Coordinates of C-alpha atoms and ligand atoms in Angstrom, one line a residue:
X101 CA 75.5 147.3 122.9
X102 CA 77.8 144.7 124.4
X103 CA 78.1 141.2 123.2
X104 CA 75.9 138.4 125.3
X105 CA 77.5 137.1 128.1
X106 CA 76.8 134.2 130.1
X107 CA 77.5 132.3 133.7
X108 CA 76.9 128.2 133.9
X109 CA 77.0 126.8 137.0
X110 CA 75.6 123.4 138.2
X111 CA 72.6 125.2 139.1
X112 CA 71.9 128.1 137.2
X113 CA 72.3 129.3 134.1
X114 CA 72.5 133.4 133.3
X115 CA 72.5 135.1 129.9
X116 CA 72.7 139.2 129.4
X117 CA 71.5 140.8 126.8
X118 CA 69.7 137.5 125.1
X119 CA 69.0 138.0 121.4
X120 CA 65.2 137.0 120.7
X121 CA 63.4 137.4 117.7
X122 CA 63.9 140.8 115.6
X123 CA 60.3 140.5 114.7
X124 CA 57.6 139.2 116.1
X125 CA 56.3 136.5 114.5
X126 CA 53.1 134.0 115.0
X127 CA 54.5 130.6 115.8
X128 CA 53.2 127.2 117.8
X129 CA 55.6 127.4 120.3
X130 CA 57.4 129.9 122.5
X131 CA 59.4 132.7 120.4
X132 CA 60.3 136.0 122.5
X133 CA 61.5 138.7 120.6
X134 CA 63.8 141.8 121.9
X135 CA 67.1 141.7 123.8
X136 CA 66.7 140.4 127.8
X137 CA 68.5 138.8 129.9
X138 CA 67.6 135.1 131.1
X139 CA 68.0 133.1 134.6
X140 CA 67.0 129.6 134.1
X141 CA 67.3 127.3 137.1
X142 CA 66.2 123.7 137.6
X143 CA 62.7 125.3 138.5
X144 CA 61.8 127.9 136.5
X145 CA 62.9 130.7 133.8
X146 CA 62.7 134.2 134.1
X147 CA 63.5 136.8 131.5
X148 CA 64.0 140.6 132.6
X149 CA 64.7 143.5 129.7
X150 CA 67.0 146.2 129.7
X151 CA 66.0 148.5 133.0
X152 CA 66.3 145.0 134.9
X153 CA 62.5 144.8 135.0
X154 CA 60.8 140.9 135.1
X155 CA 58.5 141.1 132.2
X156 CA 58.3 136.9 131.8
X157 CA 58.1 133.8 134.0
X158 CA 58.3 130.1 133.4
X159 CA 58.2 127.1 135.9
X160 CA 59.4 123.5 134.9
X161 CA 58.3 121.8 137.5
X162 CA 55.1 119.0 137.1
X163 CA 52.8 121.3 138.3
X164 CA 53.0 124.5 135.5
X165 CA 50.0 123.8 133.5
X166 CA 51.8 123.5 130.2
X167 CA 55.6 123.7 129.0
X168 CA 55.0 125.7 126.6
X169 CA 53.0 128.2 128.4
X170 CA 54.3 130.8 130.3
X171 CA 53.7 134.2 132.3
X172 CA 54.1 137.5 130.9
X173 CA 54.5 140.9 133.2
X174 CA 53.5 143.9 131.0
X175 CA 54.2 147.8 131.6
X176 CA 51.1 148.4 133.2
X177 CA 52.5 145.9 135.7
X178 CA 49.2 143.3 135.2
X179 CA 51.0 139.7 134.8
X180 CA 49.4 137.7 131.8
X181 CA 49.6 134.2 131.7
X182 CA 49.6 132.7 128.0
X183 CA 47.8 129.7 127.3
X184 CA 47.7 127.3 124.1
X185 CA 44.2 126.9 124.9
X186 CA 44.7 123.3 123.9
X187 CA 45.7 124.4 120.1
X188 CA 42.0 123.7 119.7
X189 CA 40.6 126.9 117.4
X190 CA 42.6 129.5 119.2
X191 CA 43.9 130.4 116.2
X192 CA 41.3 130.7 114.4
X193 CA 39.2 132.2 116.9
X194 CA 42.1 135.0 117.9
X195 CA 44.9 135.0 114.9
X196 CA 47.7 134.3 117.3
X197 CA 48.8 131.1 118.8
X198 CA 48.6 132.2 122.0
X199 CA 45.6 132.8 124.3
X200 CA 46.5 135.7 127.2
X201 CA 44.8 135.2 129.8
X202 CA 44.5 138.3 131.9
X203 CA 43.8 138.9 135.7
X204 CA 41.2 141.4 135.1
X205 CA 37.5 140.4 133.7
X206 CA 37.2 140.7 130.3
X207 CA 34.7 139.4 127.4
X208 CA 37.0 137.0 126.4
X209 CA 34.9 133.6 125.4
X210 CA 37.7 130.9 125.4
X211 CA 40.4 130.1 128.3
X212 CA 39.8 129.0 131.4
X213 CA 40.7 130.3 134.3
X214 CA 44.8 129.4 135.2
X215 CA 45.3 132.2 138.2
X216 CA 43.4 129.1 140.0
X217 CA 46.3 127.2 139.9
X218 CA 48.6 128.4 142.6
X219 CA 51.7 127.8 140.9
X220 CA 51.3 130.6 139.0
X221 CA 50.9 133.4 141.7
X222 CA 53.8 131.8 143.7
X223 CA 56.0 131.9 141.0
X224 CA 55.1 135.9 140.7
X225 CA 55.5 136.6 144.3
X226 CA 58.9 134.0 144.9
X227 CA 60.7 135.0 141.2
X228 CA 63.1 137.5 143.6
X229 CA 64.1 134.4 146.5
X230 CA 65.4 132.6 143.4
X231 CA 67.3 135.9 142.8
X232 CA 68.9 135.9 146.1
X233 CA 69.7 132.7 146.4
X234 CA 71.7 132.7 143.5
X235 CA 73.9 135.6 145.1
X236 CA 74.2 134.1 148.0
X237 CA 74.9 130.7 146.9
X238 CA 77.1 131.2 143.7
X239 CA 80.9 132.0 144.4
X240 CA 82.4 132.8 141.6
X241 CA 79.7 135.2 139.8
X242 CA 81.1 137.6 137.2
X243 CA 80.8 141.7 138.2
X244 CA 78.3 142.2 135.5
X245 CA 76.1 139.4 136.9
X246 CA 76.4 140.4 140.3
X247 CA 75.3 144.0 138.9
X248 CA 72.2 142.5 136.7
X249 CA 70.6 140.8 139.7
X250 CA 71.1 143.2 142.4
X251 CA 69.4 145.8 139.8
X252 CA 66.6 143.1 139.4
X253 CA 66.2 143.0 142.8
X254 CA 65.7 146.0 143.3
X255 CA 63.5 146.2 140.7
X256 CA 61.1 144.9 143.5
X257 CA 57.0 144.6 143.0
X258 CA 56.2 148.3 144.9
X259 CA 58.8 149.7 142.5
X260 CA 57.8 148.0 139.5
X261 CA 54.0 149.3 140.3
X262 CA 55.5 152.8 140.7
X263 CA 56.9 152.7 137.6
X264 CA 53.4 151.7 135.8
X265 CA 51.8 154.4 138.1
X266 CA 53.5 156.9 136.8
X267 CA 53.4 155.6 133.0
X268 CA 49.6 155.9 133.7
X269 CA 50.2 159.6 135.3
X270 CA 52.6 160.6 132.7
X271 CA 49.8 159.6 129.8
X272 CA 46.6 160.8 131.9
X273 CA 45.5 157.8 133.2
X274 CA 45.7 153.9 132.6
X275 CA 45.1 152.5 128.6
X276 CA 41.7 150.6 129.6
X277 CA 41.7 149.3 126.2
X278 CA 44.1 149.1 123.3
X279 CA 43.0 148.5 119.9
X280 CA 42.8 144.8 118.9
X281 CA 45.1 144.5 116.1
X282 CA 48.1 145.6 118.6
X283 CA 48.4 141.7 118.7
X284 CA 51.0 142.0 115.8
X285 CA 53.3 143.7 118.5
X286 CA 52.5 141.4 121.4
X287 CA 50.0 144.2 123.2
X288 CA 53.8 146.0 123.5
X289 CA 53.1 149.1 122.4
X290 CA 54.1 152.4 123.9
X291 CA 51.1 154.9 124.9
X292 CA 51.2 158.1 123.8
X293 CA 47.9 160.3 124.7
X294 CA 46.6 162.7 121.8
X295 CA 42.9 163.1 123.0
X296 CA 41.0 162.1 125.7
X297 CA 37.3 160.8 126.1
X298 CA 35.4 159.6 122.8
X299 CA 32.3 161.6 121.1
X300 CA 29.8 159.0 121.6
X301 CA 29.3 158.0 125.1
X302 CA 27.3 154.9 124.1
X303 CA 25.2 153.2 127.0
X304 CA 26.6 149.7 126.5
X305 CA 30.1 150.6 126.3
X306 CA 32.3 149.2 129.6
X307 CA 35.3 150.9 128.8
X308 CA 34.4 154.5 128.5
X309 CA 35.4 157.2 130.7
X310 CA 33.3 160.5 131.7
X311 CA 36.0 163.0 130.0
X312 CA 34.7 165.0 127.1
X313 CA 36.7 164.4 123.9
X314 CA 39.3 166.7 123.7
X315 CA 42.5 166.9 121.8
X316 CA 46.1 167.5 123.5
X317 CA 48.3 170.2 122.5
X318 CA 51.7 169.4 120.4
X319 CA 53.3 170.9 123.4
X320 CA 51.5 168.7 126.1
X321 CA 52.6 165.3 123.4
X322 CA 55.8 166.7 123.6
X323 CA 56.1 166.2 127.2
X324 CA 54.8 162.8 127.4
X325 CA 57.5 161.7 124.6
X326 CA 59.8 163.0 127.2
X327 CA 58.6 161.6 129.9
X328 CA 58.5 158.4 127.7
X329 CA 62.0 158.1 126.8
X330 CA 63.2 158.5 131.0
X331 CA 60.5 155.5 132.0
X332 CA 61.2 153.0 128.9
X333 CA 65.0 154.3 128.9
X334 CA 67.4 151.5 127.8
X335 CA 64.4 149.3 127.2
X336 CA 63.1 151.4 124.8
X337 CA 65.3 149.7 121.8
X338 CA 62.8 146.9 122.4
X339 CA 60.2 148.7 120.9
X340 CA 58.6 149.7 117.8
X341 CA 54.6 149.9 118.1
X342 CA 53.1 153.1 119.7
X343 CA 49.3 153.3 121.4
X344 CA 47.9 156.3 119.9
X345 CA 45.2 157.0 123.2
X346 CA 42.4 157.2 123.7
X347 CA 39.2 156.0 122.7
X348 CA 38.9 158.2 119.2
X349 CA 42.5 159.4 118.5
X350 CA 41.1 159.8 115.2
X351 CA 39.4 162.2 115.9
X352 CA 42.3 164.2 117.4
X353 CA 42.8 165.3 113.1
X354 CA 45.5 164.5 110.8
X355 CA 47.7 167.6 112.2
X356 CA 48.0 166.1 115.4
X357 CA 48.2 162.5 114.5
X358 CA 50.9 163.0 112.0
X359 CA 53.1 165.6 114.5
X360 CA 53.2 162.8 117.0
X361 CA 53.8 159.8 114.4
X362 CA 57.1 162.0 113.6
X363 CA 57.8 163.0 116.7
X364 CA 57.6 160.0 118.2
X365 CA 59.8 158.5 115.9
X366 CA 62.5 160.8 116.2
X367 CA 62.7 161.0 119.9
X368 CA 61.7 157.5 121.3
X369 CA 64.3 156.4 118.0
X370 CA 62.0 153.9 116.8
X371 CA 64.1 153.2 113.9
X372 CA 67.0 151.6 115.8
X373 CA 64.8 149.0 117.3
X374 CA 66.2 145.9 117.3
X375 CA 62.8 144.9 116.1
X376 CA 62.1 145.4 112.3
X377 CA 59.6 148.0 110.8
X378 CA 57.3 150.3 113.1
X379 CA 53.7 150.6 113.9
X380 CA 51.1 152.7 115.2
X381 CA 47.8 151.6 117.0
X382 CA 44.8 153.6 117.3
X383 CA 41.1 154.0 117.5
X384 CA 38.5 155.9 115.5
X385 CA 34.7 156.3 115.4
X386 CA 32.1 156.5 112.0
X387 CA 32.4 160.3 112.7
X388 CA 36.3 160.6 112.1
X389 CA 36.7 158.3 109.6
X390 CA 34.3 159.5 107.5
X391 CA 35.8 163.6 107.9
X392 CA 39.5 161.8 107.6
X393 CA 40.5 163.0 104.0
X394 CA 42.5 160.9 102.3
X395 CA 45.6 163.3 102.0
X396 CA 45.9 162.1 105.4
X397 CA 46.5 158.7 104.6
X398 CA 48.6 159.5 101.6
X399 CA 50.8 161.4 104.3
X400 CA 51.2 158.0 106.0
X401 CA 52.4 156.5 102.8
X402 CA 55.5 158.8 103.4
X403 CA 56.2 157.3 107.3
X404 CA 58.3 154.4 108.5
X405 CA 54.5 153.8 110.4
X406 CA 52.4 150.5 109.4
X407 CA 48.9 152.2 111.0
X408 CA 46.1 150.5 112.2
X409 CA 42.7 152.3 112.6
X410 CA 40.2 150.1 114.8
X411 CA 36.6 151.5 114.3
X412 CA 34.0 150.6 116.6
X413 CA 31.0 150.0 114.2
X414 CA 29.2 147.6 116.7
X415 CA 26.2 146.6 114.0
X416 CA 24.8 147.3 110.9
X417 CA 21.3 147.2 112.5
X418 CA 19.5 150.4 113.6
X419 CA 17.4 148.1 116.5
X420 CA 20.9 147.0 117.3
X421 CA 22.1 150.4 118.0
X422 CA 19.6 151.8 119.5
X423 CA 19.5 148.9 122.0
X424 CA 23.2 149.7 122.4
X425 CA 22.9 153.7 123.0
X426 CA 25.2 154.2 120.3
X427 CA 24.2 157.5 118.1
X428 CA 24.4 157.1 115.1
X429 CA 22.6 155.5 112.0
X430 CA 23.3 151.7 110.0
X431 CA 23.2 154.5 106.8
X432 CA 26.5 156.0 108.9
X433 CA 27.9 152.3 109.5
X434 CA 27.2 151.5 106.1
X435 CA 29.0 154.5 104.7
X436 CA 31.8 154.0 107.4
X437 CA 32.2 149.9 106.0
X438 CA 32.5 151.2 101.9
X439 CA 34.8 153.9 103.1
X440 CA 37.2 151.2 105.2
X441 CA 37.0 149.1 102.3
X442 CA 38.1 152.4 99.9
X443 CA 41.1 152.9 102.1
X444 CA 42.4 149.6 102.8
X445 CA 42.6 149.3 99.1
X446 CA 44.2 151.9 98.2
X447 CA 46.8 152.3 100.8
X448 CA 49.2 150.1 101.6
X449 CA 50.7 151.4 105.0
X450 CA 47.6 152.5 106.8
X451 CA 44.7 149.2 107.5
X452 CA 41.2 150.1 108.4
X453 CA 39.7 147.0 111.1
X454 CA 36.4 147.3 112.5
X455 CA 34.4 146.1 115.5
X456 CA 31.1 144.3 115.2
X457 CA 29.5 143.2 119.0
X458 CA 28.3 139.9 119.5
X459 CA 25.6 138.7 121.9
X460 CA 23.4 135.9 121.9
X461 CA 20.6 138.8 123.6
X462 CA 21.0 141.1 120.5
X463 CA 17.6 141.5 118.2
X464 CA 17.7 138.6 115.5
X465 CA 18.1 141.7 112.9
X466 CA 22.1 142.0 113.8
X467 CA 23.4 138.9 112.5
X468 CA 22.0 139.5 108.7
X469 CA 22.9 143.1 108.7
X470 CA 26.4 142.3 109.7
X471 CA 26.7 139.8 106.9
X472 CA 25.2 142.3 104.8
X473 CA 28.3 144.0 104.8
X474 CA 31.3 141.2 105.5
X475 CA 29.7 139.0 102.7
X476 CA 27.3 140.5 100.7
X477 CA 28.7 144.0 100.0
X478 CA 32.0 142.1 99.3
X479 CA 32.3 140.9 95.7
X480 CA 35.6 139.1 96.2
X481 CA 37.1 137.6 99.5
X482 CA 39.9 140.2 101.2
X483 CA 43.1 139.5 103.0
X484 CA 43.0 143.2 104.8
X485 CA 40.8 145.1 106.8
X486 CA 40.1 142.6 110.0
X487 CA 36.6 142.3 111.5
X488 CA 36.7 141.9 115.4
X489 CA 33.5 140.5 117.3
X490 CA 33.2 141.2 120.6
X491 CA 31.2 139.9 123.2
X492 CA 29.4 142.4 124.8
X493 CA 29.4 140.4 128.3
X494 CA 32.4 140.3 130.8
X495 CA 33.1 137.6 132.7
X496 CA 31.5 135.0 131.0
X497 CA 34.4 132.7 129.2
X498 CA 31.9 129.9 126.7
X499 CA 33.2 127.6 124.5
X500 CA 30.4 127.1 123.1
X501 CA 29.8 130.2 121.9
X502 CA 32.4 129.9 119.8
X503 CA 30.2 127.8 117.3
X504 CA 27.9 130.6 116.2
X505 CA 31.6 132.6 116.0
X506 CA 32.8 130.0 113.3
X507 CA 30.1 130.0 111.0
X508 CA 30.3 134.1 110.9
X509 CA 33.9 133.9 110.1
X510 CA 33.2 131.2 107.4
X511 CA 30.8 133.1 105.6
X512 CA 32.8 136.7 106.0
X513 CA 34.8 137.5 103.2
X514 CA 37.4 139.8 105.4
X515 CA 39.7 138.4 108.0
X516 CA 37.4 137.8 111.1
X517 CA 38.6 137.8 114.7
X518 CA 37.5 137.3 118.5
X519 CA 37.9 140.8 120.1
X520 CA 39.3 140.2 123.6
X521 CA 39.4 143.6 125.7
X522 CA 42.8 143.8 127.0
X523 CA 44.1 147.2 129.2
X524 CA 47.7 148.5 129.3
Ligands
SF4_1206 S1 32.2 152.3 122.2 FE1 33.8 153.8 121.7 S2 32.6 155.7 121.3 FE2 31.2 154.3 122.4 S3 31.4 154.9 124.5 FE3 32.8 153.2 124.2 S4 34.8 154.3 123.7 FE4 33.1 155.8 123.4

């Protein structure tokens, strides 16, 4: 890769091929991490990565919310728009810094609501006037700067939602949830598909999809990795998490699983990042993990791979779970908890995180049986093996809530997050 080169003028400055961060790393202020290129103007910032494609946004002007803040444009083409929340608990409450705030209803329970403000949508529909003005206006641009921002242009809004749509076609259909602990990578994680649809079909469940669980071929992985490396293209050294989709790639069997880890590896070079180390996301259900031997995870041991297994438990409570339509037993939750616990500590590459819902609405019987396991069946407090709560309603953002959140995650002995639903 070339060395970074950059154009001052009175008005703008342009950087190619920025160096951020090599990792990512949990900070109170802005820190980006990957290789981009920068235009910074009086007004605003904008960062593009490799293919030329905006991925952040900044204004400076009095009316951006916060300098610190800023707008993030992800592969599924939704723009994101990260808040501190005031600093108040938003660590605590999430584990990062930063709050995203996303254009789609979710169940988060802090932020408020920024797209309000008008600054931020104008800035996602103007970012490519400030483009052209800069080629119109500046005189003496160098060739590869001229080059950069007629690429970016280009790179206009129908074509950057093309190049989502067919991420989503290539993969079988949009991510409409990733697993929560891909907050270590910044939700930048590349989907892969090894199964589709989930065994459970639970009734309370907003993310599900009708398909029938059923496991993709090595063959039909092969293809998506290939179709992969000609979307991410030069981008793709700014990588190093994968999605393992969909709801229960667990389930999909260590065969599978472990064909894709390596394959993934070799062809999307994951090892070259620029970013240190590599990771793989996925989900599971009680019924996986519990039939996942552990010479699986002593395979993993033997990977580049960091792996995080999110299991959706949802409660310890049989009146909980029935209320919820999920099928199957607090005995089977129980067993699934001891057997997280088993894993996470005895293998130091793969983590085991689990999902507990949380709803004012739920039968008083939840609360104890969930701290039946985070506290009780815990001798010793545990620095592995997160516990997300998610609220079970959309929509409805309460700060206030967030009180009966805190005492839980005083009194669990395991690291104990907000879940906040967030699509690729
Ligand atoms: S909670 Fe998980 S297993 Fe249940 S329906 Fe949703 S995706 Fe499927």
């Amino acid at each position: 890769m070339k060395p970074t080169t950059t154009f001052t003028s009175d008005t703008v400055q342009i950087s190619l091929r920025k160096m951020g961060s090599a990792k990512y790393v949990k900070m109170s202020y802005p820190v980006f991490s990957g290789i981009y290129a920068e235009v910074e103007t009086r007004d605003l910032v904008l960062h593009f990565n490799l293919n030329n494609e905006i991925i952040r946004a900044r204004g400076k002007g009095a009316d951006w919310p916060h300098p610190h803040e800023w707008l993030k444009r992800n592969m599924g083409n939704d723009w994101i728009y990260y808040s501190t929340g005031g600093y108040t608990g938003v660590y605590e409450a999430t584990g990062e810094y930063y709050l995203p705030n996303l254009p789609y209803k979710t169940n988060g329970m802090l932020g408020g609501a920024p797209f309000q403000n008008g600054c931020l949508q104008e800035l996602i529909n103007s970012w490519p006037r400030c483009l052209e003005e800069i080629l119109t206006r500046e005189s003496n641009l160098p060739e590869d700067i001229v080059s950069f921002l007629e690429k970016a242009l280009a790179n206009n809004a129908d074509r950057l939602q093309q190049t989502a749509d067919n991420l989503f076609t290539l993969c079988g259909g949009r991510s409409t949830v990733l697993p929560p602990d891909a907050r270590h990578v910044d939700y930048n994680v590349i989907p892969i598909t090894v199964a589709t649809g989930c065994l459970y079909k639970c009734r309370f469940c907003e993310v599900k999809n009708k398909r029938l669980f059923a496991p993709k071929s090595p063959a039909e992985i092969d293809h998506q990795l290939d179709g992969l490396m000609r979307i991410y293209r030069d981008d793709l050294i700014n990588y190093n998490g994968l999605f393992l989709g969909e709801h229960d790639a667990l389930n999909a069997g260590p065969k599978l699983i472990l064909y894709t880890l390596k394959s993934a590896e070799e062809k999307l070079n994951l090892s070259a990042s620029f970013l240190h180390g590599c990771s793989a996301y996925l989900f599971g259900s009680v019924s996986s993990l519990l039939n996942t031997p552990d010479d699986f995870f002593r395979e993993i041991e033997q990977l580049p791979f960091q792996v995080y297994i999110n299991i959706g438990l949802e409660s310890h409570d049989q009146a909980t779970l029935d209320l919820l339509g999920k099928p199957i037993t607090s005995a089977q939750v129980a067993d699934a908890f001891a057997r997280i616990q088993d894993i996470n500590d005895n293998f130091s590459k793969t983590e085991i995180t689990a999902n507990f819902v949380l709803d004012e609405d739920l039968p008083q019987t939840h609360l104890p049986a969930f701290l039946e396991l985070v506290r009780e069946s815990l001798p010793r407090v545990k620095p592995k093996g997160c516990v997300y709560l998610s609220p079970l309603k959309f929509g409805q953002p309460s700060r206030s809530k967030t009180f009966g959140f805190n005492r839980l995650k005083v009194l669990s002995r395991v690291p104990t997050y907000l879940y906040i639903i967030q699509r690729l």
